[in-house]
Coordinates of C-alpha atoms and ligand atoms in Angstrom, one line a residue:
X12 CA 106.8 113.9 127.2
X13 CA 109.9 115.4 129.0
X14 CA 112.0 118.5 127.5
X15 CA 115.3 116.3 128.5
X16 CA 114.0 113.6 126.2
X17 CA 112.1 115.2 123.2
X18 CA 114.5 115.4 120.3
X19 CA 113.3 119.7 120.6
X20 CA 115.9 120.4 117.7
X21 CA 115.0 124.5 117.7
X22 CA 117.2 126.9 115.8
X23 CA 117.2 131.0 116.0
X24 CA 118.4 130.5 112.6
X25 CA 116.5 131.6 109.7
X26 CA 116.5 130.0 106.9
X27 CA 117.7 131.4 103.9
X28 CA 115.7 130.2 101.1
X29 CA 112.6 130.0 103.5
X30 CA 110.0 132.9 102.3
X31 CA 107.3 132.9 104.4
X32 CA 106.8 132.5 107.9
X33 CA 105.0 129.1 107.9
X34 CA 108.3 127.4 106.1
X35 CA 110.7 129.5 108.9
X36 CA 108.9 128.9 111.9
X37 CA 108.7 124.9 111.2
X38 CA 111.9 124.9 110.2
X39 CA 113.5 126.5 113.1
X40 CA 111.3 125.0 115.4
X41 CA 112.6 121.6 114.5
X42 CA 109.2 120.2 113.1
X43 CA 110.5 119.2 109.8
X44 CA 113.6 118.2 108.2
X45 CA 114.0 119.0 104.5
X46 CA 115.7 116.3 102.5
X47 CA 115.4 117.7 98.6
X48 CA 113.1 119.7 97.0
X49 CA 109.7 119.1 98.3
X50 CA 110.9 116.8 100.7
X51 CA 110.3 116.3 103.9
X52 CA 111.1 114.2 107.2
X53 CA 107.7 115.1 109.7
X54 CA 110.2 114.7 112.8
X55 CA 108.0 114.4 116.1
X56 CA 107.0 117.9 117.0
X57 CA 105.8 118.3 113.7
X58 CA 103.7 114.4 113.1
X59 CA 102.1 115.3 116.3
X60 CA 100.5 118.5 115.2
X61 CA 100.4 116.4 111.6
X62 CA 98.0 113.5 113.4
X63 CA 95.3 115.9 115.5
X64 CA 94.9 117.2 112.2
X65 CA 94.3 113.7 111.0
X66 CA 92.0 112.7 113.9
X67 CA 89.9 115.9 113.2
X68 CA 89.7 114.7 109.3
X69 CA 88.9 110.7 110.0
X70 CA 86.7 111.6 112.3
X71 CA 84.3 114.0 109.8
X72 CA 84.9 111.0 107.5
X73 CA 83.4 108.8 109.6
X74 CA 80.5 111.3 110.9
X75 CA 78.7 111.5 107.3
X76 CA 79.6 107.7 106.7
X77 CA 82.9 107.8 105.1
X78 CA 84.9 104.0 104.8
X79 CA 88.2 104.4 105.1
X80 CA 90.9 102.3 103.3
X81 CA 94.5 102.6 101.8
X82 CA 95.4 102.3 98.3
X83 CA 98.4 101.5 96.9
X84 CA 101.0 104.5 96.3
X85 CA 102.2 103.4 93.0
X86 CA 100.0 102.7 90.5
X87 CA 100.2 100.5 86.9
X88 CA 100.0 103.0 83.4
X89 CA 97.4 100.7 82.3
X90 CA 94.8 102.2 84.4
X91 CA 95.8 106.2 83.8
X92 CA 96.2 104.9 79.7
X93 CA 92.6 103.7 80.0
X94 CA 91.3 107.2 81.6
X95 CA 93.5 108.6 79.5
X96 CA 95.5 111.1 81.8
X97 CA 98.5 109.1 81.4
X98 CA 99.8 111.8 78.6
X99 CA 97.1 114.4 80.1
X100 CA 98.6 115.0 83.1
X101 CA 102.2 115.8 81.9
X102 CA 105.7 116.2 83.7
X103 CA 104.1 116.4 87.3
X104 CA 103.3 112.7 87.2
X105 CA 106.4 110.8 88.0
X106 CA 106.8 107.7 86.2
X107 CA 108.7 105.0 86.9
X108 CA 109.7 101.7 85.3
X109 CA 110.2 98.4 86.9
X110 CA 112.5 95.7 86.7
X111 CA 110.6 94.0 83.5
X112 CA 110.4 97.0 82.0
X113 CA 106.5 97.9 83.2
X114 CA 105.2 101.4 83.3
X115 CA 103.9 103.1 86.4
X116 CA 103.7 106.1 88.6
X117 CA 103.4 107.2 92.0
X118 CA 100.2 108.6 92.6
X119 CA 99.0 112.3 92.5
X120 CA 95.7 111.4 92.9
X121 CA 94.0 107.9 92.9
X122 CA 90.7 108.3 90.7
X123 CA 91.9 105.6 88.7
X124 CA 92.5 102.9 91.2
X125 CA 89.3 103.3 93.0
X126 CA 87.2 103.6 89.8
X127 CA 89.3 100.2 89.6
X128 CA 88.1 98.9 92.5
X129 CA 84.6 99.7 92.0
X130 CA 84.6 98.5 89.1
X131 CA 86.1 94.8 90.4
X132 CA 84.2 94.9 93.4
X133 CA 80.6 96.0 93.6
X134 CA 77.8 94.1 92.7
X135 CA 74.6 95.6 93.3
X136 CA 73.1 99.3 92.7
X137 CA 72.0 98.7 96.4
X138 CA 75.5 98.7 97.8
X139 CA 75.1 102.3 96.7
X140 CA 76.0 104.9 97.4
X141 CA 79.6 104.5 98.9
X142 CA 82.0 107.1 100.3
X143 CA 85.5 106.0 100.7
X144 CA 88.6 107.6 101.8
X145 CA 92.5 107.3 102.9
X146 CA 95.1 109.5 104.2
X147 CA 98.2 108.8 102.1
X148 CA 100.8 110.0 99.9
X149 CA 101.0 111.6 97.0
X150 CA 104.0 112.7 94.7
X151 CA 103.5 115.5 92.2
X152 CA 106.5 116.6 90.4
X153 CA 105.4 120.5 91.2
X154 CA 107.4 122.7 88.6
X155 CA 108.1 125.1 91.5
X156 CA 108.4 123.2 94.9
X157 CA 108.1 125.9 97.7
X158 CA 107.4 127.4 100.8
X159 CA 108.0 124.1 102.6
X160 CA 104.9 121.3 103.3
X161 CA 103.2 124.2 101.3
X162 CA 103.6 123.0 98.2
X163 CA 105.6 119.8 98.9
X164 CA 106.4 117.0 95.6
X165 CA 105.6 114.4 98.2
X166 CA 102.3 115.7 100.6
X167 CA 99.8 113.7 102.5
X168 CA 96.5 113.9 101.8
X169 CA 93.3 112.9 102.8
X170 CA 91.5 111.8 99.3
X171 CA 87.6 110.6 99.0
X172 CA 85.7 109.4 96.7
X173 CA 81.7 108.4 96.4
X174 CA 80.0 106.3 93.5
X175 CA 76.2 106.9 93.3
X176 CA 73.5 105.6 90.9
X177 CA 72.5 108.8 89.8
X178 CA 72.8 112.6 90.0
X179 CA 70.5 113.6 92.9
X180 CA 72.7 111.0 95.1
X181 CA 75.7 112.6 93.8
X182 CA 74.6 115.6 95.0
X183 CA 73.7 114.9 98.5
X184 CA 76.5 113.4 99.6
X185 CA 78.2 116.1 98.2
X186 CA 76.5 118.3 100.5
X187 CA 77.3 116.5 103.5
X188 CA 80.8 116.5 102.2
X189 CA 80.6 120.4 101.8
X190 CA 79.7 120.2 105.5
X191 CA 82.0 118.2 107.0
X192 CA 84.6 120.0 105.2
X193 CA 83.8 123.0 107.4
X194 CA 83.3 121.2 110.1
X195 CA 87.2 120.6 109.8
X196 CA 88.5 123.7 109.1
X197 CA 86.4 125.4 112.0
X198 CA 87.3 123.3 114.8
X199 CA 90.8 123.2 113.3
X200 CA 90.1 127.2 114.4
X201 CA 91.4 128.2 110.7
X202 CA 89.7 130.8 109.5
X203 CA 88.6 130.0 106.3
X204 CA 86.2 130.0 103.0
X205 CA 85.0 127.6 100.8
X206 CA 84.6 129.2 96.9
X207 CA 83.5 128.3 93.4
X208 CA 86.5 126.8 91.8
X209 CA 87.9 125.5 88.4
X210 CA 88.1 121.5 88.4
X211 CA 91.7 121.4 86.6
X212 CA 92.9 118.1 86.1
X213 CA 90.9 116.3 88.1
X214 CA 87.9 116.7 86.1
X215 CA 84.2 117.3 86.2
X216 CA 82.0 120.4 86.4
X217 CA 80.7 121.7 90.0
X218 CA 83.7 122.0 92.5
X219 CA 84.5 124.2 95.2
X220 CA 87.7 125.1 97.0
X221 CA 88.3 125.1 100.9
X222 CA 90.7 128.2 101.4
X223 CA 92.3 129.3 104.3
X224 CA 93.0 132.8 104.2
X225 CA 96.2 134.5 104.1
X226 CA 98.4 137.1 102.8
X227 CA 101.2 134.9 101.4
X228 CA 98.7 132.3 99.7
X229 CA 98.9 131.7 96.2
X230 CA 95.5 132.0 95.3
X231 CA 93.5 135.0 94.4
X232 CA 89.6 134.6 95.4
X233 CA 87.4 137.1 94.7
X234 CA 84.4 137.7 97.2
X235 CA 81.4 140.2 97.0
X236 CA 80.7 142.6 99.7
X237 CA 77.4 141.8 99.5
X238 CA 75.9 138.7 98.8
X239 CA 77.9 135.6 99.6
X240 CA 79.5 135.3 95.8
X241 CA 82.7 133.6 97.2
X242 CA 85.1 132.6 93.5
X243 CA 88.8 131.5 92.9
X244 CA 90.1 134.5 90.1
X245 CA 90.3 131.6 87.6
X246 CA 86.9 131.5 87.5
X247 CA 85.3 134.6 89.0
X248 CA 82.5 135.5 86.5
X249 CA 82.5 139.6 85.1
X250 CA 79.2 141.5 85.0
X251 CA 78.0 141.7 81.6
X252 CA 79.5 144.7 80.0
X253 CA 77.1 147.9 79.3
X254 CA 77.3 148.9 75.8
X255 CA 79.2 152.3 75.0
X256 CA 76.6 155.1 73.8
X257 CA 79.1 156.2 71.4
X258 CA 78.4 157.1 67.7
X259 CA 81.1 155.3 65.9
X260 CA 83.2 157.2 63.9
X261 CA 85.5 157.1 61.0
X262 CA 88.2 154.3 61.3
X263 CA 92.0 155.9 60.7
X264 CA 95.7 154.5 60.7
X265 CA 98.0 156.0 62.5
X266 CA 101.9 155.6 62.9
X267 CA 103.0 154.3 66.4
X268 CA 106.7 154.0 65.7
X269 CA 108.2 151.6 68.3
X270 CA 105.4 151.4 70.8
X271 CA 105.5 147.9 73.3
X272 CA 102.9 148.5 76.0
X273 CA 99.3 149.0 75.6
X274 CA 100.6 152.0 77.9
X275 CA 102.9 153.8 75.3
X276 CA 100.0 153.3 73.0
X277 CA 97.2 154.7 74.8
X278 CA 100.1 157.6 75.6
X279 CA 101.4 158.4 72.0
X280 CA 97.6 158.3 70.6
X281 CA 96.2 160.2 73.3
X282 CA 93.5 157.7 74.6
X283 CA 93.1 155.5 77.8
X284 CA 94.2 151.8 77.9
X285 CA 90.5 151.2 77.8
X286 CA 89.8 152.3 74.8
X287 CA 92.8 149.7 73.5
X288 CA 91.8 146.1 72.3
X289 CA 94.9 144.5 73.4
X290 CA 95.7 141.0 71.0
X291 CA 97.2 138.0 72.9
X292 CA 98.8 135.0 70.6
X293 CA 98.6 132.0 72.9
X294 CA 98.8 128.5 71.9
X295 CA 95.6 126.2 72.9
X296 CA 96.9 122.5 73.2
X297 CA 99.3 123.2 70.1
X298 CA 97.1 125.5 68.1
X299 CA 97.8 129.0 67.8
X300 CA 94.4 131.6 68.9
X301 CA 94.5 135.1 68.9
X302 CA 92.6 136.3 72.2
X303 CA 91.4 140.0 72.4
X304 CA 91.3 141.8 75.5
X305 CA 90.1 145.1 76.9
X306 CA 94.0 146.9 76.9
X307 CA 93.0 147.6 81.3
X308 CA 92.2 143.8 81.5
X309 CA 94.5 140.2 81.9
X310 CA 94.2 137.6 80.1
X311 CA 92.7 134.6 82.0
X312 CA 94.3 131.9 80.7
X313 CA 91.5 129.0 82.3
X314 CA 88.8 130.7 81.2
X315 CA 90.6 130.5 77.7
X316 CA 91.1 126.9 78.3
X317 CA 87.5 126.4 79.0
X318 CA 86.2 128.6 76.1
X319 CA 88.4 126.6 73.5
X320 CA 87.4 123.3 74.4
X321 CA 91.7 123.0 74.9
X322 CA 93.4 120.8 77.7
X323 CA 96.3 124.0 78.5
X324 CA 96.4 127.2 77.0
X325 CA 99.9 129.2 77.4
X326 CA 100.8 132.4 75.8
X327 CA 102.7 131.9 72.4
X328 CA 106.4 132.6 72.2
X329 CA 107.4 135.1 70.2
X330 CA 108.3 133.1 67.3
X331 CA 105.2 131.5 67.3
X332 CA 103.4 134.2 67.6
X333 CA 105.0 135.7 64.4
X334 CA 105.0 131.8 62.5
X335 CA 100.2 132.7 63.2
X336 CA 100.2 136.0 62.1
X337 CA 103.2 137.4 60.6
X338 CA 103.1 140.8 62.7
X339 CA 105.5 142.0 64.7
X340 CA 104.5 141.5 68.6
X341 CA 102.8 144.9 69.8
X342 CA 101.2 145.4 66.4
X343 CA 98.5 142.4 66.3
X344 CA 94.8 143.3 65.3
X345 CA 91.8 142.1 64.6
X346 CA 91.5 143.5 61.2
X347 CA 93.0 140.9 58.3
X348 CA 94.6 138.6 59.9
X349 CA 94.9 135.4 57.9
X350 CA 92.2 133.5 57.1
X351 CA 91.9 130.0 59.1
X352 CA 93.2 131.5 62.2
X353 CA 91.2 130.9 65.5
X354 CA 89.8 134.5 66.9
X355 CA 87.6 135.2 70.5
X356 CA 86.6 138.1 71.9
X357 CA 86.5 138.7 75.3
X358 CA 83.0 140.2 76.2
X359 CA 84.3 143.3 77.7
X360 CA 86.6 144.1 74.5
X361 CA 83.9 143.4 72.7
X362 CA 81.5 146.0 73.8
X363 CA 84.3 148.6 73.1
X364 CA 83.2 151.3 70.2
X365 CA 85.4 153.3 68.3
X366 CA 89.1 151.4 69.9
X367 CA 92.4 150.8 68.9
X368 CA 94.5 148.3 67.9
X369 CA 97.3 147.6 66.4
X370 CA 97.1 147.7 62.0
X371 CA 98.9 144.2 61.6
X372 CA 101.8 146.0 60.0
X373 CA 104.9 147.3 62.2
X374 CA 105.0 150.7 63.7
X375 CA 101.1 151.2 62.7
X376 CA 98.1 151.2 64.9
X377 CA 94.2 151.6 64.0
X378 CA 92.3 154.3 65.7
X379 CA 88.1 154.0 66.0
X380 CA 87.7 150.7 65.1
X381 CA 84.1 149.2 65.5
X382 CA 83.7 145.4 65.5
X383 CA 81.3 144.0 62.7
X384 CA 82.0 147.4 60.8
X385 CA 86.1 147.3 60.2
X386 CA 86.7 143.5 61.2
X387 CA 85.3 140.1 60.8
X388 CA 82.1 139.8 63.0
X389 CA 83.3 138.6 66.3
X390 CA 83.3 135.4 68.3
X391 CA 83.1 136.3 71.8
X392 CA 83.5 134.7 75.3
X393 CA 84.3 135.3 78.5
X394 CA 87.8 135.8 78.8
X395 CA 89.6 138.2 81.2
X396 CA 90.0 138.2 85.0
X397 CA 88.0 140.5 87.7
X398 CA 89.4 142.9 89.3
X399 CA 89.4 144.1 92.7
X400 CA 86.1 146.9 93.1
X401 CA 84.2 146.1 89.6
X402 CA 80.2 145.0 90.1
X403 CA 79.3 141.3 91.5
X404 CA 78.2 138.9 88.7
X405 CA 75.2 138.2 91.4
X406 CA 74.2 141.0 92.9
X407 CA 74.6 145.1 93.2
X408 CA 77.4 144.3 95.4
X409 CA 81.4 144.9 94.8
X410 CA 84.0 142.3 94.6
X411 CA 86.4 142.7 96.4
X412 CA 90.3 140.9 96.6
X413 CA 91.8 138.7 99.2
X414 CA 94.5 136.0 98.9
X415 CA 93.8 132.0 100.4
X416 CA 95.6 128.6 100.6
X417 CA 93.8 126.0 98.8
X418 CA 93.3 123.6 101.9
X419 CA 90.7 121.4 100.4
X420 CA 88.7 120.5 96.3
X421 CA 85.5 119.0 96.5
X422 CA 84.0 117.7 92.8
X423 CA 81.4 116.5 91.5
X424 CA 83.1 114.1 88.6
X425 CA 79.8 112.5 87.3
X426 CA 80.9 110.1 84.7
X427 CA 83.6 111.0 83.7
X428 CA 85.8 108.1 85.0
X429 CA 83.4 105.4 85.0
X430 CA 82.6 105.8 80.6
X431 CA 86.3 106.3 80.5
X432 CA 87.0 102.8 82.3
X433 CA 83.9 101.1 81.6
X434 CA 82.8 101.2 85.5
X435 CA 79.1 100.4 86.0
X436 CA 76.5 98.7 87.9
X437 CA 73.5 96.9 87.7
X438 CA 69.9 99.3 87.7
X439 CA 66.9 98.3 89.3
X440 CA 65.9 97.2 85.4
X441 CA 69.0 95.1 85.2
X442 CA 70.6 97.3 82.6
X443 CA 74.0 98.5 83.2
X444 CA 74.3 101.9 84.5
X445 CA 77.6 104.3 84.5
X446 CA 78.6 105.1 88.0
X447 CA 78.5 108.7 89.1
X448 CA 81.2 110.1 90.9
X449 CA 82.4 112.7 93.5
X450 CA 85.9 112.8 94.6
X451 CA 87.0 115.6 97.6
X452 CA 90.3 116.5 98.8
X453 CA 92.3 117.8 101.5
X454 CA 96.1 118.4 101.8
X455 CA 96.7 117.2 105.6
X456 CA 100.2 118.6 105.4
X457 CA 99.8 121.9 104.1
X458 CA 96.4 122.4 106.4
X459 CA 99.5 122.5 109.1
X460 CA 101.5 125.2 107.4
X461 CA 98.1 127.2 106.7
X462 CA 97.0 127.4 110.4
X463 CA 100.9 128.6 111.0
X464 CA 100.2 131.7 108.2
X465 CA 97.3 132.7 110.2
X466 CA 98.7 131.9 113.4
X467 CA 101.7 133.2 114.6
X468 CA 104.1 136.7 115.6
X469 CA 107.7 137.5 115.8
X470 CA 108.5 134.7 118.9
X471 CA 106.9 131.9 117.0
X472 CA 103.7 129.6 116.1
X473 CA 101.1 129.8 118.4
X474 CA 98.4 126.6 117.4
X475 CA 95.3 126.9 117.6
X476 CA 94.4 124.4 120.5
X477 CA 93.0 121.2 118.6
X478 CA 96.1 121.5 116.3
X479 CA 99.0 122.2 119.4
X480 CA 101.4 119.1 119.9
X481 CA 101.3 119.7 123.7
X482 CA 98.3 121.6 125.2
X483 CA 101.1 123.1 128.3
X484 CA 104.2 123.6 128.7
X485 CA 105.8 123.4 132.3
X486 CA 108.9 125.8 132.9
X487 CA 111.2 124.5 135.6
X488 CA 113.0 127.4 136.8
X489 CA 116.7 126.1 138.1
X490 CA 115.5 123.2 139.1
X491 CA 118.8 121.2 139.2
X492 CA 119.8 123.6 142.1
X493 CA 116.1 123.5 144.2
X494 CA 115.0 121.0 145.4
X495 CA 111.9 121.9 145.9
X496 CA 111.9 123.3 142.3
X497 CA 112.6 119.8 141.0
X498 CA 109.8 118.4 143.8
X499 CA 107.0 120.7 142.4
X500 CA 107.1 120.3 138.9
X501 CA 107.7 116.6 138.9
X502 CA 104.5 116.8 140.7
X503 CA 102.5 119.1 139.2
X504 CA 103.5 116.8 135.7
X505 CA 102.3 113.9 136.8
X506 CA 99.2 115.3 137.9
X507 CA 98.4 117.0 134.9
X508 CA 99.3 114.4 132.8
X509 CA 97.0 111.5 134.9
X510 CA 94.1 114.4 134.6
X511 CA 94.6 114.6 130.5
X512 CA 96.5 117.6 129.7
X513 CA 99.2 116.9 127.4
X514 CA 102.6 118.6 129.0
X515 CA 105.9 119.3 127.7
X516 CA 107.9 119.7 130.8
X517 CA 111.0 121.4 130.0
X518 CA 112.6 119.7 132.7
X519 CA 116.0 120.7 130.7
X520 CA 119.2 122.5 132.3
X521 CA 119.3 125.5 130.3
X522 CA 118.7 129.2 130.9
X523 CA 115.2 130.3 131.8
X524 CA 115.2 132.6 128.5
X525 CA 116.6 130.2 126.9
X526 CA 113.6 127.6 127.3
X527 CA 111.0 130.2 127.1
X528 CA 112.0 131.4 123.6
X529 CA 111.7 127.6 122.8
X530 CA 108.0 127.2 123.9
X531 CA 107.3 129.9 122.1
X532 CA 108.7 129.2 119.1
X533 CA 107.2 125.9 119.1
X534 CA 103.8 127.5 119.8
X535 CA 102.6 125.6 122.9
X536 CA 99.2 127.6 123.5
X537 CA 100.0 127.3 127.8
X538 CA 103.0 128.0 129.6
X539 CA 102.7 127.6 133.5
X540 CA 106.7 129.0 135.5
X541 CA 107.7 127.5 138.5
X542 CA 110.5 129.3 140.5
X543 CA 111.9 129.3 143.7
X544 CA 110.5 132.7 144.0
X545 CA 106.7 131.8 143.2
X546 CA 106.6 128.9 145.4
X547 CA 107.9 131.6 148.2
X548 CA 104.4 132.6 147.8
X549 CA 102.3 129.3 147.3
X550 CA 102.2 130.5 143.5
X551 CA 103.4 129.3 139.7
X552 CA 102.9 131.8 137.3
X553 CA 100.8 131.2 134.3
X554 CA 100.2 132.5 130.6
X555 CA 98.3 131.9 127.9
X556 CA 100.5 132.5 124.1
X557 CA 98.3 135.4 123.2
X558 CA 97.9 136.8 126.6
X559 CA 100.1 140.1 127.3
X560 CA 100.6 139.6 130.7
X561 CA 101.3 136.2 133.2
X562 CA 98.9 136.1 136.3
X563 CA 100.0 134.3 139.6
X564 CA 98.0 131.1 140.2
X565 CA 98.0 129.9 144.1
X566 CA 100.0 126.4 143.5
X567 CA 96.9 124.7 145.8
X568 CA 94.5 123.7 142.7
X569 CA 96.4 124.7 140.5
X570 CA 95.8 121.4 138.8
X571 CA 91.9 122.0 138.8
X572 CA 92.4 125.0 137.6
X573 CA 95.0 124.3 134.7
X574 CA 92.9 121.2 133.8
X575 CA 90.0 123.3 133.3
X576 CA 91.7 126.1 131.2
X577 CA 93.2 123.6 129.1
X578 CA 89.6 121.9 128.4
X579 CA 87.7 125.0 127.9
X580 CA 88.8 125.8 124.4
X581 CA 90.8 122.9 123.4
Ligands
ATP22 P1 97.1 123.7 93.7 O1 96.3 124.5 93.2 O2 97.6 123.8 95.1 O3 98.5 123.2 93.2 P2 95.6 121.6 93.1 O4 94.4 121.9 92.8 O5 96.5 120.9 92.2 O6 96.0 122.4 94.2 P3 94.0 118.9 94.2 O7 94.3 118.0 93.4 O8 92.4 119.5 94.3 O9 95.0 120.5 94.4 O10 94.3 118.6 95.3 C1 93.7 118.1 96.8 C2 94.6 119.5 97.6 O11 95.8 118.3 98.0 C3 95.0 120.7 97.7 O12 93.7 121.1 98.1 C4 96.3 120.9 99.0 O13 95.5 122.0 99.6 C5 96.6 119.7 98.3 N1 97.4 119.7 97.3 C6 97.8 119.8 96.5 N2 99.0 120.1 95.4 C7 100.0 120.5 96.9 C8 101.1 120.3 96.8 N3 102.2 120.0 96.1 N4 101.6 120.1 98.3 C9 101.0 119.9 99.2 N5 99.8 120.1 99.0 C10 99.0 120.0 97.8
MG23 MG1 98.7 121.8 91.8

């Protein structure tokens, strides 16, 4: 490709609203263009990268027997009503009405559509197992679209679905998929981890996410330094707490006028935050519930939702909390709450003895409370988020916390959709059996941004070879003044293209510094420079994007040498 004919819309300006490197660099390199909130055009440069990711994803999906299909982006509401998700999915689902007043949505995911297809088409259990996949545009009306294509509203996903007669077959395909995902992210040259995950709105029991490790990642991952335990902190388990060997002391009410935080409470009472049990009022779907966690712990809303069997759990507004308890914020506690108000105590808070908590009246707290003696017998569950430095739930090791970008998610759904939508197949005894199902997503467009988060410097992007839009940049210096430079560049360009090296020849009439800056910004992994001075010596200049220095290559044999270097890593 000649740069003079390619829309290289690079820019020096740092876009004001771009908070992270990949967003800034994708805009500055002219890979993407913003149309509206969470809506982006993939310009030719960006699309070349996106298509490289797609190619590797396709190869690995085909490699485990996946069959590609393409489903409609617009889906009838009836299917979502059947699965029960029309009401559950909430405002992230973009709902559309057609000219006849019929309701549709723009698909955020395709479990309903593929289940409908299979319930119509499948004839016999002998056709199972089956794995389908597509690479297609999804729409999710994200509450906070940001970071460019990293969290867009319209984005490209590879979604795969597998169907099985039984659980064992589902498990086998899930493991194949897990292997294919590892190969995909490895081939793309990314530093990634599979982590145990929550199933969220998709549903099902077993699920793992694939995370690209990056400081800018929105997810926190707990990983053991000793064993392979790795889990999203939404779900990472706590080690069971040891009982405190303290003799119970008599409980006492203390005045604590005006305190608002756990820290203030601990200071006023001369205790540590760990000796406080804090009360958090949440709305579990529409029901208020009081949750108790240790004063130095964070409530984990995902765990709370699981423990309460609720679809969603959120912190109650101050008025909702007051309506439920009759107590002003900061002074709620486990002694004497209204009858019938649901409560749940985190395991670690439940192991506390002689703890302090609100007295259920303004400006008073208890000290030396003990569960059961001073309160109703506690119902307990895992409700806290693990912290860096605490013990691994699996082994004697210690957990540390890193940040990651979720680029893939695999689920064993079981019969969730086949039961709600009546998708059955005749088994070997001629009886109807519900299909077992798995689903597997990769955020293809997010992968591009995630790769940049891991691979950039102050000059721009540094593509891992398999994702690079071009393998080699050819920069000719002042070719418009030097026929010798122009001819040599043209000859090398043609010969390298013919040898299968994808080149971007910067043949523009621009200053060398401008060309170097652009080639670095857009992240082409290798560059040659052809200029008068080198040609006098019979050489051209070569440099890898990660190398500190250039080297001189003899012009003689340069095509072979460069072809080999491009093949070595890519
Ligand atoms: P997140 O927690 O980041 O919102 P999710 O759990 O909702 O992701 P899934 O439903 O598992 O995502 O979708 C499969 C994949 O699609 C994700 O692993 C992610 O890579 C990608 N993805 C999800 N939402 C977006 C988005 N708004 N923009 C870009 N990619 C996305
Ligand atoms: Mg999401």
